[in-house]
GROMACS .gro file of C-alpha atoms in nm:
model
  334
    1MET     CA    1  15.693   0.789  22.023
    2GLU     CA    2  15.559   0.710  21.677
    3LEU     CA    3  15.224   0.847  21.564
    4ASP     CA    4  14.965   0.572  21.518
    5ILE     CA    5  14.748   0.655  21.217
    6SER     CA    6  14.424   0.475  21.129
    7PRO     CA    7  14.355   0.349  20.774
    8GLN     CA    8  14.138   0.661  20.732
    9GLY     CA    9  14.436   0.883  20.819
   10THR     CA   10  14.322   0.982  21.169
   11PRO     CA   11  14.590   0.997  21.441
   12ARG     CA   12  14.494   0.758  21.722
   13ASN     CA   13  14.752   0.879  21.974
   14PRO     CA   14  14.811   1.247  21.893
   15VAL     CA   15  14.924   1.350  22.244
   16LEU     CA   16  15.221   1.216  22.439
   17VAL     CA   17  15.233   1.329  22.803
   18VAL     CA   18  15.581   1.341  22.959
   19ALA     CA   19  15.617   1.361  23.338
   20LEU     CA   20  15.930   1.573  23.386
   21ASP     CA   21  15.977   1.550  23.762
   22GLY     CA   22  16.276   1.328  23.825
   23TRP     CA   23  16.439   1.385  23.487
   24ALA     CA   24  16.682   1.638  23.633
   25GLY     CA   25  16.870   1.343  23.783
   26GLU     CA   26  16.917   1.168  23.450
   27SER     CA   27  17.243   1.182  23.258
   28PRO     CA   28  17.289   1.456  23.000
   29GLU     CA   29  17.336   1.188  22.734
   30ARG     CA   30  16.999   1.026  22.802
   31ILE     CA   31  16.825   1.363  22.818
   32ALA     CA   32  16.977   1.454  22.482
   33ARG     CA   33  16.863   1.124  22.322
   34VAL     CA   34  16.506   1.161  22.447
   35ALA     CA   35  16.497   1.529  22.346
   36GLU     CA   36  16.604   1.436  21.993
   37ALA     CA   37  16.331   1.171  21.972
   38LEU     CA   38  16.067   1.414  22.099
   39ALA     CA   39  16.168   1.682  21.850
   40GLY     CA   40  16.146   1.435  21.562
   41SER     CA   41  15.810   1.284  21.656
   42LEU     CA   42  15.487   1.388  21.486
   43ARG     CA   43  15.302   1.345  21.816
   44LEU     CA   44  15.225   1.650  22.027
   45SER     CA   45  15.448   1.613  22.332
   46VAL     CA   46  15.325   1.783  22.649
   47GLY     CA   47  15.550   1.803  22.953
   48VAL     CA   48  15.409   1.819  23.306
   49LEU     CA   49  15.627   1.964  23.581
   50ARG     CA   50  15.529   1.994  23.946
   51GLY     CA   51  15.867   2.080  24.091
   52ALA     CA   52  16.118   2.352  24.021
   53VAL     CA   53  16.253   2.418  23.673
   54SER     CA   54  16.605   2.276  23.656
   55PRO     CA   55  16.856   2.401  23.396
   56ARG     CA   56  16.931   2.037  23.316
   57LEU     CA   57  16.578   2.000  23.180
   58GLU     CA   58  16.625   2.266  22.913
   59PRO     CA   59  16.691   2.022  22.623
   60LEU     CA   60  16.362   1.845  22.703
   61LEU     CA   61  16.168   2.168  22.749
   62ARG     CA   62  16.300   2.296  22.418
   63ALA     CA   63  16.210   1.973  22.234
   64LEU     CA   64  15.856   1.938  22.371
   65THR     CA   65  15.553   2.094  22.204
   66LEU     CA   66  15.493   2.274  22.537
   67THR     CA   67  15.527   2.218  22.909
   68LEU     CA   68  15.267   2.283  23.180
   69ALA     CA   69  15.384   2.373  23.529
   70GLU     CA   70  15.253   2.541  23.841
   71ASP     CA   71  15.543   2.785  23.829
   72GLY     CA   72  15.680   2.855  23.486
   73ALA     CA   73  15.968   3.069  23.614
   74ASN     CA   74  15.868   3.307  23.333
   75SER     CA   75  16.018   3.073  23.075
   76PRO     CA   76  15.869   3.104  22.723
   77MET     CA   77  15.884   2.724  22.700
   78ILE     CA   78  15.641   2.681  22.991
   79VAL     CA   79  15.271   2.758  23.029
   80ASP     CA   80  15.204   2.818  23.397
   81HIS     CA   81  14.878   2.670  23.527
   82PRO     CA   82  14.757   2.610  23.885
   83ASP     CA   83  14.655   2.252  23.794
   84PRO     CA   84  14.883   2.111  23.521
   85GLU     CA   85  14.704   1.775  23.512
   86ALA     CA   86  14.369   1.942  23.451
   87ALA     CA   87  14.531   2.157  23.183
   88VAL     CA   88  14.663   1.843  23.011
   89ARG     CA   89  14.313   1.693  23.006
   90HIS     CA   90  14.173   2.016  22.864
   91LEU     CA   91  14.435   2.030  22.589
   92THR     CA   92  14.396   1.659  22.508
   93ASP     CA   93  14.019   1.695  22.471
   94ALA     CA   94  14.069   1.986  22.229
   95VAL     CA   95  14.323   1.789  22.023
   96ARG     CA   96  14.103   1.478  22.004
   97ARG     CA   97  13.824   1.678  21.840
   98ASN     CA   98  14.052   1.769  21.547
   99PRO     CA   99  14.364   1.552  21.567
  100GLN     CA  100  14.472   1.595  21.205
  101ALA     CA  101  14.481   1.975  21.224
  102SER     CA  102  14.642   1.960  21.569
  103VAL     CA  103  14.926   1.732  21.458
  104ALA     CA  104  14.980   1.946  21.149
  105LEU     CA  105  15.001   2.255  21.369
  106GLY     CA  106  15.256   2.095  21.601
  107ARG     CA  107  15.490   2.021  21.311
  108LEU     CA  108  15.422   2.357  21.145
  109LEU     CA  109  15.528   2.553  21.454
  110ARG     CA  110  15.867   2.382  21.435
  111GLN     CA  111  15.899   2.487  21.069
  112THR     CA  112  15.799   2.852  21.110
  113ALA     CA  113  16.056   2.927  21.381
  114VAL     CA  114  16.304   3.052  21.121
  115PRO     CA  115  16.436   3.402  21.041
  116ASP     CA  116  16.318   3.381  20.679
  117THR     CA  117  15.966   3.526  20.695
  118THR     CA  118  15.879   3.433  20.337
  119ALA     CA  119  15.977   3.069  20.389
  120ALA     CA  120  15.784   3.053  20.717
  121LEU     CA  121  15.472   3.207  20.566
  122GLY     CA  122  15.501   2.966  20.274
  123ALA     CA  123  15.494   2.671  20.513
  124GLU     CA  124  15.191   2.815  20.691
  125ALA     CA  125  15.003   2.884  20.366
  126ALA     CA  126  15.072   2.529  20.243
  127VAL     CA  127  14.942   2.364  20.561
  128TYR     CA  128  14.639   2.592  20.583
  129SER     CA  129  14.545   2.532  20.219
  130MET     CA  130  14.591   2.156  20.258
  131LEU     CA  131  14.355   2.151  20.555
  132LEU     CA  132  14.088   2.333  20.352
  133ALA     CA  133  14.047   2.002  20.169
  134GLY     CA  134  14.047   1.798  20.490
  135SER     CA  135  13.763   1.611  20.657
  136GLU     CA  136  13.783   1.810  20.982
  137PHE     CA  137  13.725   2.143  20.808
  138ARG     CA  138  13.446   1.994  20.595
  139ARG     CA  139  13.274   1.868  20.910
  140TRP     CA  140  13.296   2.212  21.075
  141LEU     CA  141  13.171   2.380  20.759
  142THR     CA  142  12.876   2.139  20.730
  143GLU     CA  143  12.780   2.192  21.093
  144ARG     CA  144  12.790   2.567  21.037
  145GLY     CA  145  12.575   2.549  20.727
  146GLY     CA  146  12.836   2.631  20.462
  147PRO     CA  147  12.933   2.970  20.318
  148LYS     CA  148  12.681   3.253  20.337
  149PRO     CA  149  12.638   3.551  20.103
  150VAL     CA  150  12.774   3.882  20.229
  151ASN     CA  151  12.660   4.218  20.093
  152PHE     CA  152  12.946   4.461  20.136
  153PRO     CA  153  12.869   4.832  20.170
  154ASP     CA  154  12.948   5.069  19.886
  155ARG     CA  155  13.225   5.247  20.076
  156PRO     CA  156  13.587   5.181  20.171
  157LEU     CA  157  13.636   4.918  20.443
  158VAL     CA  158  13.977   5.061  20.533
  159ARG     CA  159  14.013   5.430  20.617
  160LEU     CA  160  14.336   5.623  20.563
  161ASP     CA  161  14.429   5.945  20.746
  162ARG     CA  162  14.754   6.128  20.677
  163GLU     CA  163  14.912   6.375  20.919
  164ALA     CA  164  15.267   6.484  20.834
  165ASP     CA  165  15.477   6.165  20.826
  166LEU     CA  166  15.211   5.952  21.001
  167LEU     CA  167  14.966   5.732  20.809
  168SER     CA  168  14.679   5.598  21.021
  169VAL     CA  169  14.524   5.283  20.873
  170THR     CA  170  14.187   5.200  21.030
  171LEU     CA  171  13.986   4.882  20.972
  172ASP     CA  172  13.647   5.045  20.922
  173TYR     CA  173  13.383   4.776  20.900
  174PRO     CA  174  13.239   4.773  21.253
  175GLU     CA  175  12.910   4.625  21.126
  176ARG     CA  176  13.096   4.293  21.095
  177ARG     CA  177  13.343   4.355  21.376
  178ASN     CA  178  13.615   4.436  21.122
  179ALA     CA  179  13.624   4.075  21.006
  180LEU     CA  180  13.905   4.017  20.757
  181SER     CA  181  13.700   3.946  20.445
  182ALA     CA  182  13.861   3.931  20.101
  183PRO     CA  183  13.761   4.292  20.017
  184LEU     CA  184  13.891   4.425  20.348
  185ARG     CA  185  14.212   4.225  20.309
  186GLU     CA  186  14.273   4.368  19.961
  187GLN     CA  187  14.211   4.724  20.076
  188LEU     CA  188  14.441   4.677  20.376
  189LEU     CA  189  14.709   4.536  20.145
  190GLU     CA  190  14.689   4.838  19.916
  191ALA     CA  191  14.703   5.079  20.213
  192LEU     CA  192  15.016   4.916  20.348
  193ARG     CA  193  15.179   4.905  20.006
  194LEU     CA  194  15.122   5.279  19.982
  195ALA     CA  195  15.323   5.321  20.302
  196GLU     CA  196  15.592   5.090  20.168
  197LEU     CA  197  15.629   5.287  19.844
  198ASP     CA  198  15.604   5.639  19.990
  199ASP     CA  199  15.934   5.737  20.153
  200SER     CA  200  15.771   6.039  20.315
  201ILE     CA  201  15.565   5.809  20.541
  202ASP     CA  202  15.785   5.734  20.840
  203ARG     CA  203  15.517   5.594  21.070
  204VAL     CA  204  15.215   5.369  21.018
  205LEU     CA  205  14.949   5.322  21.286
  206LEU     CA  206  14.710   5.028  21.252
  207ARG     CA  207  14.376   5.054  21.435
  208GLY     CA  208  14.018   4.927  21.424
  209ALA     CA  209  13.691   5.125  21.430
  210GLY     CA  210  13.402   5.029  21.655
  211PRO     CA  211  13.393   4.809  21.968
  212VAL     CA  212  13.658   4.556  21.856
  213PHE     CA  213  13.983   4.569  21.664
  214CYS     CA  214  13.924   4.261  21.449
  215SER     CA  215  13.718   3.946  21.505
  216GLY     CA  216  13.928   3.736  21.267
  217GLY     CA  217  13.847   3.605  20.923
  218ASP     CA  218  13.495   3.653  20.792
  219LEU     CA  219  13.339   3.313  20.867
  220ASP     CA  220  13.070   3.359  20.603
  221GLU     CA  221  13.344   3.337  20.338
  222PHE     CA  222  13.488   3.012  20.474
  223GLY     CA  223  13.442   2.726  20.229
  224THR     CA  224  13.431   2.941  19.916
  225ALA     CA  225  13.782   2.837  19.805
  226VAL     CA  226  13.742   2.545  19.565
  227ASP     CA  227  14.103   2.528  19.444
  228VAL     CA  228  14.343   2.477  19.734
  229VAL     CA  229  14.646   2.549  19.514
  230ALA     CA  230  14.500   2.887  19.424
  231ALA     CA  231  14.416   2.940  19.792
  232TYR     CA  232  14.781   2.880  19.879
  233GLN     CA  233  14.903   3.129  19.621
  234VAL     CA  234  14.650   3.396  19.718
  235ARG     CA  235  14.726   3.357  20.089
  236LEU     CA  236  15.097   3.390  20.031
  237GLU     CA  237  15.094   3.667  19.770
  238ARG     CA  238  14.798   3.879  19.889
  239GLY     CA  239  14.863   3.865  20.263
  240PRO     CA  240  14.896   4.217  20.414
  241TRP     CA  241  15.093   4.068  20.703
  242ARG     CA  242  15.395   4.030  20.472
  243VAL     CA  243  15.401   4.405  20.417
  244ILE     CA  244  15.366   4.479  20.789
  245ASP     CA  245  15.671   4.263  20.849
  246ARG     CA  246  15.868   4.438  20.574
  247LEU     CA  247  15.778   4.784  20.709
  248GLY     CA  248  15.948   4.685  21.034
  249GLU     CA  249  15.995   4.959  21.292
  250ARG     CA  250  15.767   5.196  21.102
  251VAL     CA  251  15.452   5.009  21.210
  252SER     CA  252  15.270   5.018  21.541
  253ALA     CA  253  14.926   4.878  21.619
  254GLN     CA  254  14.661   4.970  21.875
  255VAL     CA  255  14.412   4.694  21.950
  256HIS     CA  256  14.102   4.680  22.168
  257GLY     CA  257  13.808   4.455  22.245
  258ALA     CA  258  13.818   4.125  22.059
  259CYS     CA  259  14.146   4.053  21.886
  260ILE     CA  260  14.073   3.711  21.741
  261GLY     CA  261  14.242   3.498  21.477
  262ALA     CA  262  14.368   3.723  21.198
  263GLY     CA  263  14.328   4.022  21.432
  264ILE     CA  264  14.618   3.919  21.655
  265GLU     CA  265  14.803   3.736  21.379
  266LEU     CA  266  14.861   4.041  21.160
  267SER     CA  267  14.893   4.295  21.445
  268ALA     CA  268  15.162   4.080  21.610
  269PHE     CA  269  15.387   4.163  21.314
  270ALA     CA  270  15.385   4.530  21.418
  271HIS     CA  271  15.703   4.659  21.575
  272ARG     CA  272  15.503   4.795  21.869
  273LEU     CA  273  15.169   4.647  21.976
  274VAL     CA  274  14.962   4.832  22.235
  275ALA     CA  275  14.640   4.690  22.381
  276ALA     CA  276  14.352   4.860  22.559
  277PRO     CA  277  14.273   4.709  22.901
  278ASP     CA  278  13.955   4.543  22.769
  279THR     CA  279  14.135   4.350  22.495
  280TYR     CA  280  14.139   3.973  22.480
  281PHE     CA  281  14.321   3.747  22.234
  282ARG     CA  282  14.215   3.414  22.091
  283LEU     CA  283  14.326   3.178  21.812
  284PRO     CA  284  14.030   2.945  21.741
  285GLU     CA  285  14.128   2.788  21.407
  286ILE     CA  286  14.198   2.433  21.531
  287ALA     CA  287  13.831   2.400  21.632
  288MET     CA  288  13.751   2.460  21.262
  289GLY     CA  289  13.993   2.192  21.145
  290LEU     CA  290  14.244   2.457  21.034
  291VAL     CA  291  14.558   2.630  21.158
  292PRO     CA  292  14.613   3.005  21.185
  293GLY     CA  293  14.651   3.129  20.829
  294ALA     CA  294  14.704   3.505  20.852
  295GLY     CA  295  15.070   3.479  20.949
  296GLY     CA  296  14.999   3.382  21.309
  297THR     CA  297  15.225   3.076  21.319
  298VAL     CA  298  15.507   3.318  21.239
  299SER     CA  299  15.419   3.641  21.422
  300VAL     CA  300  15.283   3.503  21.749
  301PRO     CA  301  15.571   3.260  21.823
  302ARG     CA  302  15.819   3.539  21.752
  303ARG     CA  303  15.664   3.730  22.038
  304ILE     CA  304  15.584   3.457  22.293
  305GLY     CA  305  15.773   3.147  22.174
  306ARG     CA  306  15.633   2.848  21.988
  307TRP     CA  307  15.547   2.667  22.314
  308ARG     CA  308  15.300   2.922  22.450
  309ALA     CA  309  15.177   2.981  22.096
  310ALA     CA  310  15.101   2.607  22.076
  311TRP     CA  311  14.889   2.633  22.392
  312MET     CA  312  14.691   2.927  22.253
  313MET     CA  313  14.640   2.759  21.916
  314LEU     CA  314  14.566   2.404  22.031
  315THR     CA  315  14.318   2.498  22.304
  316GLY     CA  316  14.168   2.811  22.148
  317ASP     CA  317  14.151   2.958  22.497
  318PRO     CA  318  14.138   3.338  22.527
  319ILE     CA  319  14.411   3.522  22.714
  320ASP     CA  320  14.367   3.860  22.877
  321THR     CA  321  14.589   4.165  22.851
  322GLY     CA  322  14.771   4.089  23.175
  323THR     CA  323  14.884   3.750  23.046
  324ALA     CA  324  14.954   3.896  22.702
  325LEU     CA  325  15.182   4.160  22.856
  326ARG     CA  326  15.359   3.910  23.082
  327TRP     CA  327  15.419   3.673  22.790
  328GLY     CA  328  15.528   3.952  22.555
  329LEU     CA  329  15.239   3.924  22.310
  330VAL     CA  330  15.180   4.297  22.358
  331ASP     CA  331  15.430   4.568  22.443
  332ALA     CA  332  15.206   4.786  22.660
  333ILE     CA  333  14.856   4.830  22.798
  334GLU     CA  334  14.716   5.177  22.749
   0.00000   0.00000   0.00000
């Protein structure tokens, strides 16, 4: 189960496929030993199950990165798919394009499944910042053409509206699909801190102006960080998602259209998350040689479990509102 790494540091065997049918007949002691080895391996372990989900398999399901099955029995540890073998090939192809980021994500998701939000976000910020200096991100950035200049409008990018005890916070940069640029992030942080400091604000509603809620980080800014240590500190200290988490039950979010990357990562911290029927969700960072870095490795697994989160993050596949509601990523569709 060991990860084979080339002299250049590239994982040669990042994915381990485990056929689970038949394991229900094994002894509990053997299942426990294999589960322990799977949990400790750096390889991404993907279970494939054709038959019924047996309670005896739970230690293996819990230890695996994720499991694919025709019928997931609504378990958060299982991604249901009509053709699990085809799904394995699809996931493996995605991982092979960026194996370093993928392996880092697999280990990170095991570290962020802790109650301590600050510790979990610290782990995410460290991995994200490390990957900014990696070859996979540099390759993506080169193919894209590097950072591009952005001329921000001379107006607020976050709009605040106060009505009694309700503060509505609206991402208001529809020209760039409410992309989470550094200026928008800073303004959102200040808006949320206002709610945190003002005891007369009992409710905070997070929304987005225009056709989409948030299209993720502003890609034109990617590659501008030259000091990865500073990037780590900024991401951890200036992240608005930390404040959303601290505000707890006071925050709700309404999302619509594209809810990509940072869009779903920060809104998933809200106590109540409501999606319009046209919403879709996607976490595309692995394709860039990165991992989610706006709190998503903490907020998304808390809603849907680290196993389904791993599927979303490793493949970058979009999920619709029906799946999001069934998995628990959103609380309602309105």
